[in-house]
Every structure is written in C-alpha cells, then in structure tokens.
PDB file of C-alpha atoms and ligand atoms in Angstrom:
ATOM      1  CA  MET E   1       6.198  34.191   1.018  1.00 45.00           C
ATOM      2  CA  PHE E   2       3.083  35.284   2.886  1.00 48.00           C
ATOM      3  CA  ALA E   3       3.476  38.962   2.143  1.00 46.00           C
ATOM      4  CA  GLY E   4       0.845  39.102  -0.600  1.00 48.00           C
ATOM      5  CA  GLU E   5      -2.911  39.277  -0.375  1.00 47.00           C
ATOM      6  CA  VAL E   6      -4.959  36.141   0.097  1.00 45.00           C
ATOM      7  CA  PRO E   7      -5.664  35.058  -3.470  1.00 48.00           C
ATOM      8  CA  ARG E   8      -9.158  34.803  -4.888  1.00 44.00           C
ATOM      9  CA  LEU E   9     -10.820  31.716  -3.532  1.00 45.00           C
ATOM     10  CA  PHE E  10      -9.858  28.906  -5.779  1.00 53.00           C
ATOM     11  CA  CYS E  11     -10.913  25.348  -5.751  1.00 56.00           C
ATOM     12  CA  PHE E  12      -8.316  22.887  -4.612  1.00 58.00           C
ATOM     13  CA  MET E  13     -10.101  20.119  -6.385  1.00 55.00           C
ATOM     14  CA  ASP E  14     -10.332  21.849  -9.750  1.00 59.00           C
ATOM     15  CA  LYS E  15      -8.615  19.483 -12.147  1.00 55.00           C
ATOM     16  CA  LYS E  16      -7.284  22.326 -14.263  1.00 61.00           C
ATOM     17  CA  SER E  17      -6.053  24.266 -11.296  1.00 71.00           C
ATOM     18  CA  ASP E  18      -2.740  25.879 -12.046  1.00 81.00           C
ATOM     19  CA  VAL E  19      -2.470  27.404  -8.630  1.00 85.00           C
ATOM     20  CA  THR E  20       1.124  27.744  -7.443  1.00 90.00           C
ATOM     21  CA  ILE E  21       2.722  26.518  -4.234  1.00 92.00           C
ATOM     22  CA  ARG E  22       3.070  30.130  -3.115  1.00 91.00           C
ATOM     23  CA  GLU E  23      -0.658  30.771  -3.597  1.00 90.00           C
ATOM     24  CA  ILE E  24      -1.652  27.558  -1.881  1.00 92.00           C
ATOM     25  CA  LEU E  25       0.490  28.398   1.132  1.00 93.00           C
ATOM     26  CA  ILE E  26      -1.164  31.805   1.461  1.00 93.00           C
ATOM     27  CA  TYR E  27      -4.599  30.244   1.118  1.00 92.00           C
ATOM     28  CA  MET E  28      -3.915  27.565   3.717  1.00 95.00           C
ATOM     29  CA  LYS E  29      -2.389  30.021   6.183  1.00 96.00           C
ATOM     30  CA  ASP E  30      -5.519  32.129   5.960  1.00 95.00           C
ATOM     31  CA  ARG E  31      -7.876  29.182   6.477  1.00 95.00           C
ATOM     32  CA  LEU E  32      -5.848  27.939   9.455  1.00 97.00           C
ATOM     33  CA  GLU E  33      -5.669  31.393  10.995  1.00 97.00           C
ATOM     34  CA  ARG E  34      -9.438  31.815  10.784  1.00 96.00           C
ATOM     35  CA  VAL E  35     -10.016  28.815  13.056  1.00 96.00           C
ATOM     36  CA  GLY E  36      -7.582  30.225  15.626  1.00 96.00           C
ATOM     37  CA  ILE E  37      -4.424  28.252  14.875  1.00 97.00           C
ATOM     38  CA  LYS E  38      -1.461  30.328  16.050  1.00 94.00           C
ATOM     39  CA  ASP E  39       1.347  28.894  13.949  1.00 95.00           C
ATOM     40  CA  SER E  40      -0.742  29.005  10.803  1.00 97.00           C
ATOM     41  CA  ALA E  41       2.123  29.858   8.420  1.00 97.00           C
ATOM     42  CA  GLU E  42       4.339  27.130   9.843  1.00 96.00           C
ATOM     43  CA  ASP E  43       1.541  24.571   9.696  1.00 97.00           C
ATOM     44  CA  ALA E  44       0.750  25.492   6.090  1.00 97.00           C
ATOM     45  CA  TYR E  45       4.368  24.735   5.219  1.00 96.00           C
ATOM     46  CA  ARG E  46       4.346  21.506   7.166  1.00 96.00           C
ATOM     47  CA  LEU E  47       1.221  20.195   5.483  1.00 97.00           C
ATOM     48  CA  LEU E  48       2.613  20.877   2.057  1.00 96.00           C
ATOM     49  CA  CYS E  49       6.002  19.427   3.017  1.00 96.00           C
ATOM     50  CA  LEU E  50       4.229  16.226   4.050  1.00 96.00           C
ATOM     51  CA  VAL E  51       2.405  15.979   0.742  1.00 96.00           C
ATOM     52  CA  ARG E  52       5.497  16.666  -1.342  1.00 94.00           C
ATOM     53  CA  ASP E  53       7.881  14.832   0.992  1.00 91.00           C
ATOM     54  CA  VAL E  54      10.351  17.698   0.891  1.00 91.00           C
ATOM     55  CA  SER E  55      11.890  20.102   3.389  1.00 90.00           C
ATOM     56  CA  LYS E  56      10.631  23.629   3.989  1.00 89.00           C
ATOM     57  CA  SER E  57      13.638  25.150   2.216  1.00 89.00           C
ATOM     58  CA  ASP E  58      12.950  23.021  -0.882  1.00 88.00           C
ATOM     59  CA  LEU E  59       9.407  24.306  -0.862  1.00 88.00           C
ATOM     60  CA  ILE E  60      10.454  27.931  -0.606  1.00 86.00           C
ATOM     61  CA  LEU E  61      12.655  27.516  -3.680  1.00 89.00           C
ATOM     62  CA  LYS E  62       9.768  26.025  -5.629  1.00 89.00           C
ATOM     63  CA  GLY E  63       7.091  28.626  -4.930  1.00 89.00           C
ATOM     64  CA  ASP E  64       6.195  28.972  -8.606  1.00 90.00           C
ATOM     65  CA  GLU E  65       5.566  25.275  -9.193  1.00 92.00           C
ATOM     66  CA  THR E  66       2.080  23.827  -9.321  1.00 91.00           C
ATOM     67  CA  LEU E  67       0.753  20.679  -7.682  1.00 90.00           C
ATOM     68  CA  THR E  68      -0.406  17.495  -9.342  1.00 89.00           C
ATOM     69  CA  GLU E  69      -4.026  16.487  -8.922  1.00 87.00           C
ATOM     70  CA  ASP E  70      -3.052  13.742  -6.463  1.00 90.00           C
ATOM     71  CA  GLU E  71      -1.063  16.200  -4.388  1.00 92.00           C
ATOM     72  CA  ARG E  72      -3.983  18.636  -4.339  1.00 90.00           C
ATOM     73  CA  ILE E  73      -6.401  15.939  -3.189  1.00 89.00           C
ATOM     74  CA  ARG E  74      -4.045  14.768  -0.441  1.00 93.00           C
ATOM     75  CA  LEU E  75      -3.356  18.330   0.670  1.00 94.00           C
ATOM     76  CA  PHE E  76      -7.043  19.148   0.825  1.00 92.00           C
ATOM     77  CA  SER E  77      -7.654  16.184   3.065  1.00 94.00           C
ATOM     78  CA  LEU E  78      -4.751  17.055   5.407  1.00 96.00           C
ATOM     79  CA  LEU E  79      -5.913  20.660   5.570  1.00 96.00           C
ATOM     80  CA  GLN E  80      -9.391  19.500   6.644  1.00 95.00           C
ATOM     81  CA  ASP E  81      -7.770  17.440   9.410  1.00 97.00           C
ATOM     82  CA  ARG E  82      -5.759  20.384  10.679  1.00 98.00           C
ATOM     83  CA  LEU E  83      -8.818  22.678  10.501  1.00 97.00           C
ATOM     84  CA  ARG E  84     -10.513  20.182  12.855  1.00 97.00           C
ATOM     85  CA  ARG E  85      -7.595  20.984  15.192  1.00 98.00           C
ATOM     86  CA  ILE E  86      -5.991  17.571  14.869  1.00 98.00           C
ATOM     87  CA  PRO E  87      -2.410  18.290  16.016  1.00 98.00           C
ATOM     88  CA  MET E  88       0.258  18.452  13.317  1.00 98.00           C
ATOM     89  CA  GLN E  89       2.088  15.634  15.105  1.00 98.00           C
ATOM     90  CA  HIS E  90      -0.917  13.332  14.736  1.00 98.00           C
ATOM     91  CA  ILE E  91      -1.228  14.211  11.087  1.00 98.00           C
ATOM     92  CA  SER E  92       2.436  13.461  10.422  1.00 97.00           C
ATOM     93  CA  GLY E  93       2.675  10.681  13.033  1.00 98.00           C
ATOM     94  CA  LYS E  94       5.906  12.243  14.268  1.00 97.00           C
ATOM     95  CA  ALA E  95       7.091  14.661  16.938  1.00 98.00           C
ATOM     96  CA  ASP E  96      10.468  16.307  17.414  1.00 97.00           C
ATOM     97  CA  PHE E  97      11.899  16.048  20.898  1.00 98.00           C
ATOM     98  CA  TYR E  98      15.427  16.659  22.136  1.00 98.00           C
ATOM     99  CA  GLY E  99      16.844  16.604  18.621  1.00 97.00           C
ATOM    100  CA  ARG E 100      15.232  13.271  17.719  1.00 97.00           C
ATOM    101  CA  GLU E 101      12.102  12.294  15.865  1.00 97.00           C
ATOM    102  CA  PHE E 102       9.618  10.150  17.782  1.00 98.00           C
ATOM    103  CA  LYS E 103       6.611   8.243  16.549  1.00 98.00           C
ATOM    104  CA  VAL E 104       3.387   9.438  18.172  1.00 98.00           C
ATOM    105  CA  ASN E 105      -0.317   8.708  17.921  1.00 98.00           C
ATOM    106  CA  GLY E 106      -3.499   9.371  19.889  1.00 97.00           C
ATOM    107  CA  ASN E 107      -2.441   6.894  22.591  1.00 98.00           C
ATOM    108  CA  VAL E 108       0.413   9.046  23.877  1.00 98.00           C
ATOM    109  CA  LEU E 109       0.883  12.617  25.026  1.00 98.00           C
ATOM    110  CA  ILE E 110       2.691  14.580  22.331  1.00 98.00           C
ATOM    111  CA  PRO E 111       6.196  15.377  23.626  1.00 98.00           C
ATOM    112  CA  ARG E 112       6.443  19.021  24.743  1.00 97.00           C
ATOM    113  CA  GLN E 113       9.459  21.221  24.270  1.00 96.00           C
ATOM    114  CA  ASP E 114       9.174  22.315  27.907  1.00 96.00           C
ATOM    115  CA  THR E 115      10.006  18.752  28.889  1.00 98.00           C
ATOM    116  CA  GLU E 116      13.451  18.940  27.283  1.00 98.00           C
ATOM    117  CA  ILE E 117      14.694  20.724  30.409  1.00 98.00           C
ATOM    118  CA  LEU E 118      13.812  17.595  32.424  1.00 98.00           C
ATOM    119  CA  VAL E 119      15.957  15.488  30.091  1.00 98.00           C
ATOM    120  CA  GLU E 120      18.762  18.029  30.295  1.00 97.00           C
ATOM    121  CA  GLU E 121      18.708  17.956  34.100  1.00 98.00           C
ATOM    122  CA  VAL E 122      18.675  14.161  34.332  1.00 98.00           C
ATOM    123  CA  ARG E 123      21.534  13.850  31.828  1.00 97.00           C
ATOM    124  CA  LYS E 124      23.721  16.110  33.987  1.00 97.00           C
ATOM    125  CA  ASN E 125      23.514  13.420  36.668  1.00 97.00           C
ATOM    126  CA  LEU E 126      24.246  10.351  34.531  1.00 97.00           C
ATOM    127  CA  HIS E 127      27.654   8.660  34.460  1.00 95.00           C
ATOM    128  CA  GLY E 128      26.907   5.500  32.490  1.00 95.00           C
ATOM    129  CA  ASP E 129      26.237   2.868  35.125  1.00 96.00           C
ATOM    130  CA  GLU E 130      22.892   3.952  36.561  1.00 98.00           C
ATOM    131  CA  THR E 131      19.554   2.200  36.542  1.00 98.00           C
ATOM    132  CA  VAL E 132      16.663   4.497  35.664  1.00 98.00           C
ATOM    133  CA  LEU E 133      12.899   4.229  36.058  1.00 98.00           C
ATOM    134  CA  ASP E 134      10.619   6.488  34.008  1.00 98.00           C
ATOM    135  CA  MET E 135       7.160   6.457  35.544  1.00 98.00           C
ATOM    136  CA  CYS E 136       4.266   7.268  33.130  1.00 98.00           C
ATOM    137  CA  THR E 137       6.581   6.913  30.154  1.00 98.00           C
ATOM    138  CA  GLY E 138       3.956   7.459  27.411  1.00 98.00           C
ATOM    139  CA  SER E 139       5.791   7.645  24.065  1.00 98.00           C
ATOM    140  CA  GLY E 140       9.023   6.855  25.906  1.00 98.00           C
ATOM    141  CA  CYS E 141      10.492  10.151  24.743  1.00 98.00           C
ATOM    142  CA  ILE E 142      11.948  11.168  28.133  1.00 98.00           C
ATOM    143  CA  LEU E 143      13.596   7.848  28.911  1.00 98.00           C
ATOM    144  CA  ILE E 144      14.927   7.416  25.370  1.00 98.00           C
ATOM    145  CA  ALA E 145      16.222  10.999  25.130  1.00 98.00           C
ATOM    146  CA  CYS E 146      17.933  10.627  28.534  1.00 98.00           C
ATOM    147  CA  ASP E 147      19.512   7.420  27.276  1.00 98.00           C
ATOM    148  CA  ILE E 148      20.771   8.387  23.825  1.00 97.00           C
ATOM    149  CA  GLY E 149      20.840  12.193  23.920  1.00 97.00           C
ATOM    150  CA  ASP E 150      20.628  14.294  20.803  1.00 95.00           C
ATOM    151  CA  LYS E 151      23.611  12.954  18.878  1.00 88.00           C
ATOM    152  CA  GLY E 152      25.414   9.671  18.381  1.00 76.00           C
ATOM    153  CA  ASP E 153      23.898   6.693  20.131  1.00 67.00           C
ATOM    154  CA  ASP E 154      26.056   6.130  23.202  1.00 85.00           C
ATOM    155  CA  LYS E 155      23.977   4.995  26.132  1.00 94.00           C
ATOM    156  CA  ALA E 156      24.091   7.435  29.052  1.00 96.00           C
ATOM    157  CA  PHE E 157      22.973   4.860  31.650  1.00 97.00           C
ATOM    158  CA  ALA E 158      23.133   1.077  32.088  1.00 97.00           C
ATOM    159  CA  LYS E 159      19.493   0.047  32.163  1.00 98.00           C
ATOM    160  CA  GLY E 160      16.128   1.761  32.018  1.00 98.00           C
ATOM    161  CA  ILE E 161      12.546   0.782  32.671  1.00 98.00           C
ATOM    162  CA  GLY E 162       9.595   2.740  31.333  1.00 98.00           C
ATOM    163  CA  SER E 163       6.340   2.097  33.134  1.00 98.00           C
ATOM    164  CA  ASP E 164       2.837   3.073  32.056  1.00 98.00           C
ATOM    165  CA  ILE E 165      -0.727   2.004  32.745  1.00 98.00           C
ATOM    166  CA  SER E 166      -1.515   2.039  29.025  1.00 98.00           C
ATOM    167  CA  ALA E 167      -0.481  -0.962  26.923  1.00 98.00           C
ATOM    168  CA  LYS E 168      -1.173   1.094  23.801  1.00 98.00           C
ATOM    169  CA  ALA E 169       1.230   3.798  24.949  1.00 98.00           C
ATOM    170  CA  LEU E 170       3.882   1.197  25.727  1.00 98.00           C
ATOM    171  CA  ALA E 171       3.585  -0.188  22.198  1.00 98.00           C
ATOM    172  CA  VAL E 172       4.534   3.273  20.912  1.00 98.00           C
ATOM    173  CA  ALA E 173       7.380   3.575  23.430  1.00 98.00           C
ATOM    174  CA  LYS E 174       8.799   0.200  22.363  1.00 98.00           C
ATOM    175  CA  GLU E 175       8.633   1.171  18.727  1.00 98.00           C
ATOM    176  CA  ASN E 176      10.495   4.401  19.487  1.00 98.00           C
ATOM    177  CA  ALA E 177      13.162   2.592  21.495  1.00 98.00           C
ATOM    178  CA  ASP E 178      13.693   0.095  18.648  1.00 98.00           C
ATOM    179  CA  MET E 179      13.700   2.780  15.992  1.00 97.00           C
ATOM    180  CA  LEU E 180      16.246   4.902  17.872  1.00 97.00           C
ATOM    181  CA  GLY E 181      18.482   2.045  18.993  1.00 95.00           C
ATOM    182  CA  ALA E 182      17.838   2.382  22.725  1.00 97.00           C
ATOM    183  CA  ASP E 183      18.232  -1.354  23.360  1.00 96.00           C
ATOM    184  CA  ASN E 184      18.958  -1.149  27.101  1.00 97.00           C
ATOM    185  CA  LEU E 185      15.325  -0.311  27.908  1.00 98.00           C
ATOM    186  CA  GLU E 186      12.412  -2.413  29.051  1.00 98.00           C
ATOM    187  CA  PHE E 187       8.767  -1.423  29.256  1.00 98.00           C
ATOM    188  CA  VAL E 188       6.413  -2.551  31.997  1.00 98.00           C
ATOM    189  CA  GLU E 189       2.645  -2.187  32.104  1.00 98.00           C
ATOM    190  CA  GLY E 190       1.097  -1.305  35.429  1.00 98.00           C
ATOM    191  CA  ASP E 191      -0.457   1.278  37.696  1.00 97.00           C
ATOM    192  CA  LEU E 192       2.606   3.288  38.806  1.00 98.00           C
ATOM    193  CA  PHE E 193       4.875   0.955  40.851  1.00 98.00           C
ATOM    194  CA  GLU E 194       2.444  -1.991  40.642  1.00 97.00           C
ATOM    195  CA  ASN E 195       4.721  -4.238  38.582  1.00 98.00           C
ATOM    196  CA  ILE E 196       8.094  -2.771  39.498  1.00 98.00           C
ATOM    197  CA  ASP E 197      10.153  -5.032  41.734  1.00 96.00           C
ATOM    198  CA  THR E 198      13.646  -3.580  41.857  1.00 97.00           C
ATOM    199  CA  THR E 199      15.388  -0.412  43.028  1.00 98.00           C
ATOM    200  CA  PHE E 200      16.881   2.374  40.914  1.00 98.00           C
ATOM    201  CA  ASP E 201      19.497   5.095  41.015  1.00 98.00           C
ATOM    202  CA  ILE E 202      17.142   7.523  39.349  1.00 98.00           C
ATOM    203  CA  ILE E 203      13.364   7.856  39.092  1.00 98.00           C
ATOM    204  CA  ILE E 204      11.957  10.271  36.524  1.00 98.00           C
ATOM    205  CA  SER E 205       8.340  11.186  35.932  1.00 98.00           C
ATOM    206  CA  ASN E 206       6.219  13.589  33.951  1.00 98.00           C
ATOM    207  CA  PRO E 207       2.875  12.441  35.336  1.00 98.00           C
ATOM    208  CA  PRO E 208      -0.533  13.840  34.434  1.00 98.00           C
ATOM    209  CA  TYR E 209      -0.709  17.105  36.383  1.00 98.00           C
ATOM    210  CA  ILE E 210      -3.471  19.303  34.990  1.00 98.00           C
ATOM    211  CA  GLU E 211      -6.278  20.103  37.429  1.00 98.00           C
ATOM    212  CA  SER E 212      -9.370  18.220  36.193  1.00 98.00           C
ATOM    213  CA  LEU E 213     -11.506  21.341  35.787  1.00 98.00           C
ATOM    214  CA  LYS E 214      -8.776  23.190  33.863  1.00 98.00           C
ATOM    215  CA  ILE E 215      -8.713  20.641  31.056  1.00 98.00           C
ATOM    216  CA  ALA E 216     -11.758  22.201  29.386  1.00 98.00           C
ATOM    217  CA  GLU E 217      -9.798  25.473  29.057  1.00 97.00           C
ATOM    218  CA  LEU E 218      -6.880  23.957  27.123  1.00 97.00           C
ATOM    219  CA  GLU E 219      -6.361  24.322  23.379  1.00 96.00           C
ATOM    220  CA  PRO E 220      -8.500  21.895  21.331  1.00 97.00           C
ATOM    221  CA  GLU E 221      -5.368  20.073  20.113  1.00 98.00           C
ATOM    222  CA  VAL E 222      -4.595  19.163  23.730  1.00 98.00           C
ATOM    223  CA  ARG E 223      -8.031  18.633  25.286  1.00 97.00           C
ATOM    224  CA  GLU E 224      -9.457  16.675  22.359  1.00 98.00           C
ATOM    225  CA  PHE E 225      -6.455  14.760  21.063  1.00 98.00           C
ATOM    226  CA  ASP E 226      -3.970  14.134  23.880  1.00 98.00           C
ATOM    227  CA  PRO E 227      -5.136  11.140  25.929  1.00 98.00           C
ATOM    228  CA  LEU E 228      -7.152  12.436  28.890  1.00 98.00           C
ATOM    229  CA  GLU E 229      -5.451   9.925  31.167  1.00 97.00           C
ATOM    230  CA  ALA E 230      -2.108  11.561  30.328  1.00 98.00           C
ATOM    231  CA  LEU E 231      -3.347  15.024  31.358  1.00 98.00           C
ATOM    232  CA  ASP E 232      -5.723  14.656  34.272  1.00 98.00           C
ATOM    233  CA  GLY E 233      -3.972  15.102  37.617  1.00 98.00           C
ATOM    234  CA  GLY E 234      -7.172  15.049  39.662  1.00 98.00           C
ATOM    235  CA  GLU E 235      -8.976  17.868  41.425  1.00 98.00           C
ATOM    236  CA  ASP E 236      -5.822  19.746  42.499  1.00 98.00           C
ATOM    237  CA  GLY E 237      -3.458  18.325  39.854  1.00 98.00           C
ATOM    238  CA  LEU E 238      -1.349  16.600  42.524  1.00 98.00           C
ATOM    239  CA  PHE E 239      -2.925  13.143  42.592  1.00 98.00           C
ATOM    240  CA  PHE E 240       0.019  11.388  40.921  1.00 98.00           C
ATOM    241  CA  TYR E 241       2.747  13.333  42.748  1.00 98.00           C
ATOM    242  CA  ARG E 242       1.259  12.205  46.061  1.00 98.00           C
ATOM    243  CA  ARG E 243       1.245   8.566  45.008  1.00 98.00           C
ATOM    244  CA  ILE E 244       4.655   8.624  43.297  1.00 98.00           C
ATOM    245  CA  ILE E 245       6.487  10.524  46.042  1.00 98.00           C
ATOM    246  CA  LYS E 246       5.004   8.367  48.813  1.00 98.00           C
ATOM    247  CA  ARG E 247       6.217   5.138  47.230  1.00 98.00           C
ATOM    248  CA  ALA E 248       9.421   6.326  45.527  1.00 98.00           C
ATOM    249  CA  PRO E 249      11.693   5.810  48.591  1.00 98.00           C
ATOM    250  CA  ALA E 250      10.990   2.061  48.461  1.00 97.00           C
ATOM    251  CA  PHE E 251      12.219   1.975  44.855  1.00 98.00           C
ATOM    252  CA  LEU E 252      15.313   4.163  45.195  1.00 98.00           C
ATOM    253  CA  LYS E 253      18.801   3.047  46.140  1.00 97.00           C
ATOM    254  CA  LYS E 254      20.442   5.008  48.952  1.00 96.00           C
ATOM    255  CA  GLY E 255      21.482   8.374  47.556  1.00 97.00           C
ATOM    256  CA  GLY E 256      19.115   7.878  44.610  1.00 98.00           C
ATOM    257  CA  MET E 257      17.508  10.839  42.904  1.00 98.00           C
ATOM    258  CA  ILE E 258      14.024  11.745  41.744  1.00 98.00           C
ATOM    259  CA  PHE E 259      13.281  14.168  38.883  1.00 99.00           C
ATOM    260  CA  LEU E 260       9.705  15.339  38.377  1.00 98.00           C
ATOM    261  CA  GLU E 261       8.216  17.588  35.739  1.00 98.00           C
ATOM    262  CA  ILE E 262       5.692  19.932  37.338  1.00 98.00           C
ATOM    263  CA  GLY E 263       3.141  22.528  36.261  1.00 98.00           C
ATOM    264  CA  TYR E 264       4.280  26.177  36.501  1.00 97.00           C
ATOM    265  CA  ASN E 265       2.382  26.679  39.807  1.00 97.00           C
ATOM    266  CA  GLN E 266       3.123  23.386  41.553  1.00 98.00           C
ATOM    267  CA  ALA E 267       6.684  23.844  42.893  1.00 98.00           C
ATOM    268  CA  LYS E 268       5.614  24.663  46.438  1.00 98.00           C
ATOM    269  CA  GLU E 269       3.211  21.746  46.824  1.00 98.00           C
ATOM    270  CA  VAL E 270       5.493  19.175  45.200  1.00 98.00           C
ATOM    271  CA  THR E 271       8.464  20.364  47.258  1.00 98.00           C
ATOM    272  CA  GLY E 272       6.284  20.007  50.366  1.00 98.00           C
ATOM    273  CA  LEU E 273       5.411  16.422  49.449  1.00 98.00           C
ATOM    274  CA  LEU E 274       9.119  15.585  48.984  1.00 98.00           C
ATOM    275  CA  ILE E 275      10.018  17.112  52.351  1.00 98.00           C
ATOM    276  CA  GLY E 276       7.217  15.062  53.910  1.00 97.00           C
ATOM    277  CA  GLU E 277       8.876  11.847  52.681  1.00 97.00           C
ATOM    278  CA  ARG E 278      12.302  13.015  53.917  1.00 95.00           C
ATOM    279  CA  PHE E 279      13.890  13.763  50.549  1.00 98.00           C
ATOM    280  CA  SER E 280      16.803  16.232  50.727  1.00 98.00           C
ATOM    281  CA  ASP E 281      18.742  18.608  48.408  1.00 98.00           C
ATOM    282  CA  ILE E 282      15.456  19.663  46.792  1.00 98.00           C
ATOM    283  CA  GLU E 283      15.884  21.990  43.842  1.00 98.00           C
ATOM    284  CA  VAL E 284      13.372  23.636  41.492  1.00 98.00           C
ATOM    285  CA  ILE E 285      14.523  24.276  37.916  1.00 98.00           C
ATOM    286  CA  LYS E 286      12.891  26.653  35.467  1.00 98.00           C
ATOM    287  CA  ASP E 287      12.231  25.933  31.783  1.00 96.00           C
ATOM    288  CA  TYR E 288      13.408  28.246  28.984  1.00 92.00           C
ATOM    289  CA  GLY E 289      10.116  30.126  29.246  1.00 93.00           C
ATOM    290  CA  GLY E 290      11.051  31.102  32.831  1.00 96.00           C
ATOM    291  CA  ASN E 291       8.437  28.863  34.499  1.00 97.00           C
ATOM    292  CA  ASP E 292       9.148  26.365  37.276  1.00 98.00           C
ATOM    293  CA  ARG E 293       9.251  23.048  35.414  1.00 98.00           C
ATOM    294  CA  VAL E 294      11.352  20.437  37.197  1.00 98.00           C
ATOM    295  CA  VAL E 295      11.838  19.448  40.832  1.00 98.00           C
ATOM    296  CA  LYS E 296      14.758  17.223  41.733  1.00 98.00           C
ATOM    297  CA  ALA E 297      15.624  15.673  45.074  1.00 98.00           C
ATOM    298  CA  VAL E 298      17.856  13.074  46.710  1.00 98.00           C
ATOM    299  CA  PHE E 299      16.829  10.193  48.955  1.00 97.00           C
ATOM    300  CA  ASP E 300      19.679   9.572  51.351  1.00 91.00           C
ATOM    301  CA  ILE E 301      18.287   7.670  54.312  1.00 82.00           C
TER     302      ILE E 301
HETATM  303  N1  LIG Q   1       2.728  19.793  30.106  1.00 86.66           N
HETATM  304  C1  LIG Q   1       1.537  19.284  29.511  1.00 86.66           C
HETATM  305  C2  LIG Q   1       0.649  20.411  29.023  1.00 86.66           C
HETATM  306  O1  LIG Q   1       0.992  21.537  29.162  1.00 86.66           O
HETATM  307  C3  LIG Q   1       0.784  18.444  30.469  1.00 86.66           C
HETATM  308  C4  LIG Q   1       1.402  17.129  30.574  1.00 86.66           C
HETATM  309  C5  LIG Q   1       1.203  16.535  31.891  1.00 86.66           C
HETATM  310  O2  LIG Q   1       0.154  16.660  32.520  1.00 86.66           O
HETATM  311  N2  LIG Q   1       2.213  15.877  32.306  1.00 86.66           N
HETATM  312  O3  LIG Q   1      -0.387  20.163  28.457  1.00 86.66           O
END
C-alpha cells in the first residue's frame, strides 16, 4: 500500500476532502518517518485503525474509501500526538503482552516484548500450588501473564502478590487483573518488601535497571513517557538488584526461586550479587534477540 509516491500535500481538515484511506496512510507514514519514528508504516495503520475501530486487514481491503469529516478530525489529532512521540500504547491506552491486551497509561512502564521471556521462564516452573511475589509490578503484566498465560484462564499458581511503590501503577494493575480474570492476585503498595509479611515459592522482578545517565540517550517515547521511576536504576543500574537480592532470602521458602529481568550487560554483576547472598543453581537466559535478559536462582538454605 505504501509503494506509491507521497501524494501532494493535502489538508486533512478540508471539508470537501475526498482523499482515500490509501493516500492518507502514505501521507501519515511520511510525516511519522520525518520525525524519526521507525515503525512509521505500522503506526500509520494503527492510528487509522483506532479512528475507524477496525482491524488492519479491514483497512487494507478498504483502501479506496474516504473518511468522514469526524474521522479526519480525530485522525489529525492522533497524528499530532504520535508526531510528539507519544507512544502508540498511550494513544490507544492498550499494550499487547504475552498474547493478552493490557490497559496502560503514563503511570506504568509499557510492557516490553523482551519481558515475555521472563514470563515464559517462570511458567516453566509453576505447578499450580505456588505463591508468587512480583516486585515492582507496574501494570501487573508479568504477574498476570504468569498466572493466566496466553490462552484460556486457568490459574498457573495458587496466589500472587504484586508490589509497587506507586499507588497509581497499582490502580492500573488491579484493573488489568479484574479485566483478565486473574482473581487470585492481591496488590500491595510499598517500597520493595516494606509491606510484605509472608514468604513465597517464587519472587519475580523487572525492576528499574537503566543507568541514570543513560536515560537521556533513550528514544523519546521511553525517556519522556515511561515513568522515570520505572526506568532509573541509579548510577550503575544495579540499585534495585542490590536491595531486592539482599532481602529476598527472608521472603523465600526453602528451595524458593527468584527470577529477575536484567539489562543486556548486567548478567555478571547480578549473578555476583546472587552468589553473595548464597543463592545456587544460577542461570542466565537470553531473550529472542540473543541478549542476556533473565537471571534465575534457587535459595536452598
Ligand atoms: N527494559 C526496559 C527498557 O529497555 C527498561 C525497563 C526496566 O528498567 N526494567 O527500556
């Protein structure tokens, strides 16, 4: 659909505009590309899909149709938002993760595809009767995806707690749990283990792990729209791993496991911290992009 030339500049707001869906898609792709958006064609589709409330394949079949004035006005406004680098997921209010759709907003980190490997790894170790703690739960996507998987709604563990320092994030997590039928979860506000008073079979965490000074180098969608407190891992990125790993043994049952998402260059340091607290069976797992992404370990003493 994007094979043609960018059409003559037309005015979206022109009441008599008889511009077609195909032309609008080409126009939007071009505008998005010019501000440095990589998936410009995909985002052009998504914006128009939102306005028309249809799927991408429906849109492709209707390339010759024109838009109503209301649709043009709405599309223009969404395009301006995306040109300001507001993430698609904030514009739509939704993010896909592990085969499910989660509600998101500016109070939570947008779920990343790289994190699906963490869910995959945890689910391999679930048998149905475990208790699970997800530290820094954010939108709740990890805990909920571990619980209900990508199909059906059978619970993979007995009880889960999602903890976060942000009440606003927890409101999103609760909404997601309700929406997706994960009714064996509870959400607790607090600074890491502050308000946790029981032990678990499994602790999971994807804490903030970006080095403070590296945040300025991230894409605008991340550095301006993901909550800073969900990204910033302190000077060396390890601030939260140190605190979590130090206290985790007190909150794990004997033989309990910890699963941590890590940055691509943090395996050595995080493994070292786990060894320091006498964790065993430490394993580093790569994501589908080939980068170290998850560290898992057992606490057996
Ligand atoms: N993985 C996220 C990113 O690449 C960072 C999330 C985090 O710090 N846990 O932006």
